[in-house]
Short mmCIF file of C-alpha atoms in Angstrom, two decimals:
data_model
loop_
_atom_site.label_atom_id
_atom_site.label_comp_id
_atom_site.label_asym_id
_atom_site.label_seq_id
_atom_site.Cartn_x
_atom_site.Cartn_y
_atom_site.Cartn_z
CA UNK A 1 -39.40 19.72 46.10
CA UNK A 2 -35.72 18.80 45.81
CA UNK A 3 -33.46 16.31 44.10
CA UNK A 4 -30.38 14.40 45.19
CA UNK A 5 -27.21 14.13 43.16
CA UNK A 6 -23.88 12.30 43.15
CA UNK A 7 -22.37 14.71 40.63
CA UNK A 8 -19.65 15.66 43.13
CA UNK A 9 -18.49 12.05 43.55
CA UNK A 10 -16.12 10.59 40.98
CA UNK A 11 -14.01 7.44 40.86
CA UNK A 12 -11.09 6.35 38.67
CA UNK A 13 -11.86 4.70 35.34
CA UNK A 14 -9.51 3.24 32.75
CA UNK A 15 -9.07 5.39 29.66
CA UNK A 16 -11.88 4.81 27.20
CA UNK A 17 -14.17 3.09 29.70
CA UNK A 18 -17.83 3.52 28.61
CA UNK A 19 -19.28 4.29 32.05
CA UNK A 20 -20.89 7.76 31.62
CA UNK A 21 -19.66 9.66 34.68
CA UNK A 22 -20.24 12.88 32.71
CA UNK A 23 -24.02 12.55 32.77
CA UNK A 24 -24.46 12.92 36.53
CA UNK A 25 -22.92 16.38 36.54
CA UNK A 26 -24.57 17.23 33.22
CA UNK A 27 -28.09 16.41 34.40
CA UNK A 28 -27.61 18.27 37.68
CA UNK A 29 -26.44 21.33 35.76
CA UNK A 30 -29.35 21.07 33.31
CA UNK A 31 -31.83 21.15 36.20
CA UNK A 32 -30.08 23.88 38.17
CA UNK A 33 -32.56 26.63 39.01
CA UNK A 34 -35.64 24.43 38.69
CA UNK A 35 -35.33 23.01 42.20
CA UNK A 36 -32.78 22.61 44.99
CA UNK A 37 -30.23 19.92 44.17
CA UNK A 38 -28.64 18.47 47.29
CA UNK A 39 -25.67 16.12 47.63
CA UNK A 40 -27.06 12.64 48.06
CA UNK A 41 -26.58 11.46 51.64
CA UNK A 42 -24.74 8.26 52.44
CA UNK A 43 -27.13 5.38 52.95
CA UNK A 44 -27.21 4.06 56.54
CA UNK A 45 -25.29 0.79 56.77
CA UNK A 46 -28.27 -0.56 58.69
CA UNK A 47 -30.44 -0.07 55.60
CA UNK A 48 -28.04 -2.10 53.46
CA UNK A 49 -28.18 -4.99 55.94
CA UNK A 50 -31.98 -4.99 55.75
CA UNK A 51 -31.76 -5.91 52.06
CA UNK A 52 -28.37 -7.41 51.16
CA UNK A 53 -26.78 -10.52 52.64
CA UNK A 54 -24.48 -9.72 55.55
CA UNK A 55 -21.59 -11.86 54.25
CA UNK A 56 -21.53 -9.90 50.98
CA UNK A 57 -21.57 -6.53 52.74
CA UNK A 58 -18.93 -7.44 55.29
CA UNK A 59 -16.56 -8.68 52.59
CA UNK A 60 -17.25 -5.59 50.48
CA UNK A 61 -16.44 -3.23 53.36
CA UNK A 62 -13.31 -5.08 54.48
CA UNK A 63 -11.78 -6.66 51.37
CA UNK A 64 -13.55 -5.02 48.45
CA UNK A 65 -14.14 -7.04 45.29
CA UNK A 66 -11.89 -9.64 43.72
CA UNK A 67 -10.70 -9.21 40.14
CA UNK A 68 -13.34 -11.70 38.98
CA UNK A 69 -16.06 -9.83 40.87
CA UNK A 70 -14.89 -6.51 39.42
CA UNK A 71 -15.16 -8.00 35.94
CA UNK A 72 -18.74 -9.03 36.68
CA UNK A 73 -19.41 -5.54 37.99
CA UNK A 74 -17.82 -3.99 34.90
CA UNK A 75 -15.92 -1.42 36.99
CA UNK A 76 -12.58 -1.54 38.80
CA UNK A 77 -13.21 -1.59 42.53
CA UNK A 78 -11.89 1.34 44.58
CA UNK A 79 -12.80 3.08 47.85
CA UNK A 80 -14.15 6.03 45.85
CA UNK A 81 -16.41 3.72 43.84
CA UNK A 82 -17.76 2.26 47.08
CA UNK A 83 -18.30 5.75 48.50
CA UNK A 84 -20.21 6.84 45.43
CA UNK A 85 -22.42 3.72 45.54
CA UNK A 86 -23.24 4.41 49.19
CA UNK A 87 -24.38 7.93 48.31
CA UNK A 88 -26.31 6.83 45.21
CA UNK A 89 -28.30 4.38 47.36
CA UNK A 90 -28.71 7.09 49.98
CA UNK A 91 -30.18 9.39 47.35
CA UNK A 92 -32.86 6.84 46.49
CA UNK A 93 -33.69 6.31 50.14
CA UNK A 94 -33.92 10.07 50.75
CA UNK A 95 -36.11 10.42 47.64
CA UNK A 96 -38.40 7.66 48.94
CA UNK A 97 -38.89 9.52 52.21
CA UNK A 98 -39.60 12.72 50.24
CA UNK A 99 -42.18 10.85 48.16
CA UNK A 100 -43.94 9.57 51.27
CA UNK A 101 -44.14 13.12 52.58
CA UNK A 102 -44.88 15.09 49.42
CA UNK A 103 -45.77 12.64 46.67
CA UNK A 104 -42.60 12.84 44.54
CA UNK A 105 -38.95 11.99 45.17
CA UNK A 106 -36.09 12.49 42.70
CA UNK A 107 -32.65 10.90 42.68
CA UNK A 108 -30.34 12.06 39.88
CA UNK A 109 -28.57 8.73 40.20
CA UNK A 110 -29.54 5.21 41.23
CA UNK A 111 -31.43 2.56 39.34
CA UNK A 112 -28.68 0.01 40.06
CA UNK A 113 -30.98 -2.89 39.31
CA UNK A 114 -28.37 -5.54 38.50
CA UNK A 115 -27.14 -5.88 42.11
CA UNK A 116 -28.27 -9.14 43.74
CA UNK A 117 -28.70 -9.78 47.45
CA UNK A 118 -25.29 -11.45 47.54
CA UNK A 119 -23.26 -9.99 44.70
CA UNK A 120 -22.44 -7.01 42.50
CA UNK A 121 -23.12 -7.04 38.78
CA UNK A 122 -23.58 -4.71 35.82
CA UNK A 123 -22.34 -1.40 37.28
CA UNK A 124 -24.40 -2.13 40.43
CA UNK A 125 -22.87 -2.58 43.90
CA UNK A 126 -26.09 -2.09 45.85
CA UNK A 127 -29.68 -2.46 44.71
CA UNK A 128 -30.85 1.00 45.73
CA UNK A 129 -34.57 0.34 45.20
CA UNK A 130 -34.49 -2.89 47.21
CA UNK A 131 -32.66 -1.08 50.01
CA UNK A 132 -35.22 1.75 50.01
CA UNK A 133 -38.16 -0.68 50.08
CA UNK A 134 -36.62 -2.56 53.00
CA UNK A 135 -36.16 0.71 54.91
CA UNK A 136 -39.73 1.82 54.20
CA UNK A 137 -40.96 -1.51 55.55
CA UNK A 138 -38.90 -1.10 58.69
CA UNK A 139 -40.36 2.37 59.16
CA UNK A 140 -43.89 0.95 59.00
CA UNK A 141 -45.00 1.39 55.38
CA UNK A 142 -47.02 -1.70 54.47
CA UNK A 143 -48.48 -0.67 51.12
CA UNK A 144 -48.15 -2.45 47.78
CA UNK A 145 -45.07 -1.34 45.80
CA UNK A 146 -44.61 -1.30 42.03
CA UNK A 147 -41.06 -1.29 40.67
CA UNK A 148 -41.51 -0.03 37.12
CA UNK A 149 -38.25 -0.68 35.30
CA UNK A 150 -38.02 0.87 31.84
CA UNK A 151 -34.25 0.68 31.49
CA UNK A 152 -33.24 -1.15 28.29
CA UNK A 153 -31.87 -4.04 30.37
CA UNK A 154 -33.86 -6.42 32.53
CA UNK A 155 -33.76 -5.58 36.23
CA UNK A 156 -32.48 -9.05 37.06
CA UNK A 157 -31.23 -8.27 40.56
CA UNK A 158 -34.46 -6.50 41.49
CA UNK A 159 -36.47 -9.48 40.23
CA UNK A 160 -34.56 -11.81 42.55
CA UNK A 161 -34.94 -9.51 45.56
CA UNK A 162 -38.74 -9.57 45.32
CA UNK A 163 -39.55 -12.96 43.76
CA UNK A 164 -41.13 -14.21 46.99
CA UNK A 165 -42.67 -10.91 48.10
CA UNK A 166 -46.31 -10.60 46.99
CA UNK A 167 -46.43 -7.00 48.24
CA UNK A 168 -43.96 -5.88 45.53
CA UNK A 169 -44.74 -6.10 41.80
CA UNK A 170 -41.71 -6.02 39.52
CA UNK A 171 -42.29 -4.94 35.92
CA UNK A 172 -39.41 -4.90 33.46
CA UNK A 173 -39.74 -3.74 29.83
CA UNK A 174 -36.41 -4.44 28.15
CA UNK A 175 -34.50 -5.75 25.16
CA UNK A 176 -35.06 -9.51 25.00
CA UNK A 177 -31.66 -10.31 23.49
CA UNK A 178 -29.76 -7.75 25.55
CA UNK A 179 -27.80 -8.04 28.79
CA UNK A 180 -28.26 -9.96 31.02
CA UNK A 181 -28.19 -13.05 28.85
CA UNK A 182 -29.76 -15.06 31.68
CA UNK A 183 -32.99 -13.33 32.60
CA UNK A 184 -34.54 -13.69 36.03
CA UNK A 185 -38.30 -13.88 36.64
CA UNK A 186 -40.04 -10.57 37.34
CA UNK A 187 -43.76 -10.43 38.02
CA UNK A 188 -44.07 -9.10 34.49
CA UNK A 189 -41.29 -9.28 31.91
CA UNK A 190 -41.85 -7.74 28.49
CA UNK A 191 -38.97 -8.59 26.16
CA UNK A 192 -38.64 -6.46 23.03
CA UNK A 193 -36.76 -7.23 19.81
CA UNK A 194 -33.65 -5.30 18.82
CA UNK A 195 -34.45 -2.06 17.03
CA UNK A 196 -37.87 -1.54 18.64
CA UNK A 197 -38.97 2.03 17.94
CA UNK A 198 -41.41 4.50 19.43
CA UNK A 199 -44.79 3.12 18.43
CA UNK A 200 -44.12 -0.55 19.16
CA UNK A 201 -42.47 0.36 22.46
CA UNK A 202 -45.34 2.58 23.58
CA UNK A 203 -47.89 -0.06 22.64
CA UNK A 204 -46.04 -2.62 24.76
CA UNK A 205 -45.82 -0.12 27.61
CA UNK A 206 -49.56 0.54 27.53
CA UNK A 207 -50.28 -3.17 27.87
CA UNK A 208 -47.81 -3.54 30.72
CA UNK A 209 -49.25 -0.58 32.62
CA UNK A 210 -52.75 -2.02 32.27
CA UNK A 211 -51.57 -5.19 33.98
CA UNK A 212 -49.72 -3.24 36.68
CA UNK A 213 -52.90 -1.23 37.34
CA UNK A 214 -54.63 -4.44 38.44
CA UNK A 215 -52.03 -4.76 41.23
CA UNK A 216 -53.29 -1.43 42.63
CA UNK A 217 -49.88 -0.18 43.75
CA UNK A 218 -49.66 2.28 46.62
CA UNK A 219 -46.07 3.38 45.93
CA UNK A 220 -44.08 3.41 42.67
CA UNK A 221 -40.36 3.36 41.95
CA UNK A 222 -39.61 4.32 38.34
CA UNK A 223 -36.28 3.33 36.80
CA UNK A 224 -36.23 5.82 33.93
CA UNK A 225 -33.21 4.60 31.96
CA UNK A 226 -32.64 6.38 28.66
CA UNK A 227 -30.53 3.61 27.14
CA UNK A 228 -33.71 2.91 25.14
CA UNK A 229 -32.65 5.74 22.80
CA UNK A 230 -31.44 5.02 19.31
CA UNK A 231 -27.65 5.30 19.25
CA UNK A 232 -27.07 3.96 22.74
CA UNK A 233 -23.87 1.92 23.09
CA UNK A 234 -25.63 -0.87 24.97
CA UNK A 235 -29.38 -0.39 24.60
CA UNK A 236 -30.15 -2.01 21.20
CA UNK A 237 -33.56 -0.29 21.08
CA UNK A 238 -34.38 2.68 18.86
CA UNK A 239 -36.58 5.24 20.59
CA UNK A 240 -36.40 8.88 19.61
CA UNK A 241 -36.08 11.68 22.14
CA UNK A 242 -39.78 12.36 21.55
CA UNK A 243 -40.49 8.68 22.15
CA UNK A 244 -38.78 8.83 25.53
CA UNK A 245 -40.83 11.91 26.39
CA UNK A 246 -44.04 10.08 25.45
CA UNK A 247 -42.93 7.08 27.52
CA UNK A 248 -42.40 9.29 30.57
CA UNK A 249 -45.68 11.10 29.96
CA UNK A 250 -47.56 7.79 30.05
CA UNK A 251 -45.82 6.73 33.24
CA UNK A 252 -46.55 10.00 35.02
CA UNK A 253 -50.17 9.97 33.85
CA UNK A 254 -50.49 6.41 35.21
CA UNK A 255 -49.02 7.43 38.59
CA UNK A 256 -51.21 10.53 38.77
CA UNK A 257 -54.32 8.44 38.14
CA UNK A 258 -53.27 6.10 40.95
CA UNK A 259 -52.66 9.08 43.26
CA UNK A 260 -49.66 7.43 44.93
CA UNK A 261 -46.09 8.49 45.81
CA UNK A 262 -43.45 8.16 43.10
CA UNK A 263 -39.66 7.94 43.18
CA UNK A 264 -37.73 8.53 39.95
CA UNK A 265 -34.23 7.07 39.66
CA UNK A 266 -31.89 7.63 36.75
CA UNK A 267 -31.03 4.19 35.37
CA UNK A 268 -28.83 3.65 32.32
CA UNK A 269 -27.93 5.92 29.43
CA UNK A 270 -24.81 5.47 27.30
CA UNK A 271 -25.58 7.22 24.04
CA UNK A 272 -22.82 7.79 21.55
CA UNK A 273 -23.91 11.43 21.70
CA UNK A 274 -23.35 12.47 25.34
CA UNK A 275 -25.53 15.55 24.90
CA UNK A 276 -28.46 13.32 23.98
CA UNK A 277 -28.00 11.23 27.12
CA UNK A 278 -28.04 14.33 29.33
CA UNK A 279 -30.96 15.91 27.46
CA UNK A 280 -33.08 12.75 27.74
CA UNK A 281 -32.41 12.25 31.46
CA UNK A 282 -33.02 15.91 32.25
CA UNK A 283 -36.23 15.81 30.24
CA UNK A 284 -37.54 12.97 32.40
CA UNK A 285 -37.02 14.95 35.61
CA UNK A 286 -38.46 18.15 34.12
CA UNK A 287 -41.57 16.27 33.05
CA UNK A 288 -41.93 14.66 36.47
CA UNK A 289 -41.86 18.11 38.05
CA UNK A 290 -44.37 19.61 35.64
CA UNK A 291 -46.68 16.59 35.82
CA UNK A 292 -46.61 15.68 39.50
CA UNK A 293 -44.93 18.28 41.71
#
């Protein structure tokens, strides 16, 4: 068992920018000694072209993003940002191949679910899960895939990628009034009111997992965002650290009962207490290892 990390890859941010670069190094350090942590490989360009529109990719690699596109992304475009995004997507792809081989794959990054086939949005240049699914298909995997998105924000880009693909079931449990304001159509969207706490969240999750069970997935990608925690800058939900642990426990029990490969990607986490963000993310990966490895 191993994990992939982008902790060694930074990019310039304006002073005071809320993007939590600190957490990638923090989570990798918190897990050091539990398993080998490898630098995430760069995703093959060929894999990107299997998922994203060629015109978008060619412009991204030659011209970068315009000022307007960077505003939609929420990050200033730079070559180092592009490099990091390539490795974050590569980490998810490598984790997917690990999961096929050994049952569990871990990327200490990824979950960039706001990227659309033809554009960047919401801190997401590439949709790493969509890219990994496209690569698995090219390599011959034909099983049913569940994308279980428990980030606090709807996986709008992921929903669009798979809207016409009956072999992929997209499930998003998110804040109803949160970003993105315009929601896309997942196979199952569960919108929660602001301030939703542990018990209401877990009840909604149980119902959603029951419906996903009927799909009989043969491979699961889990976006394990911790922006559901109370005190998150952007999450607007109110789970406790124990609530996040119980959420993850239910997910891993569900996957174990299915007996299928699982990939865990990091997703969002922007708590006003950086230590809480790191602790919650690290706890997810620790629990995955103890439950499924």
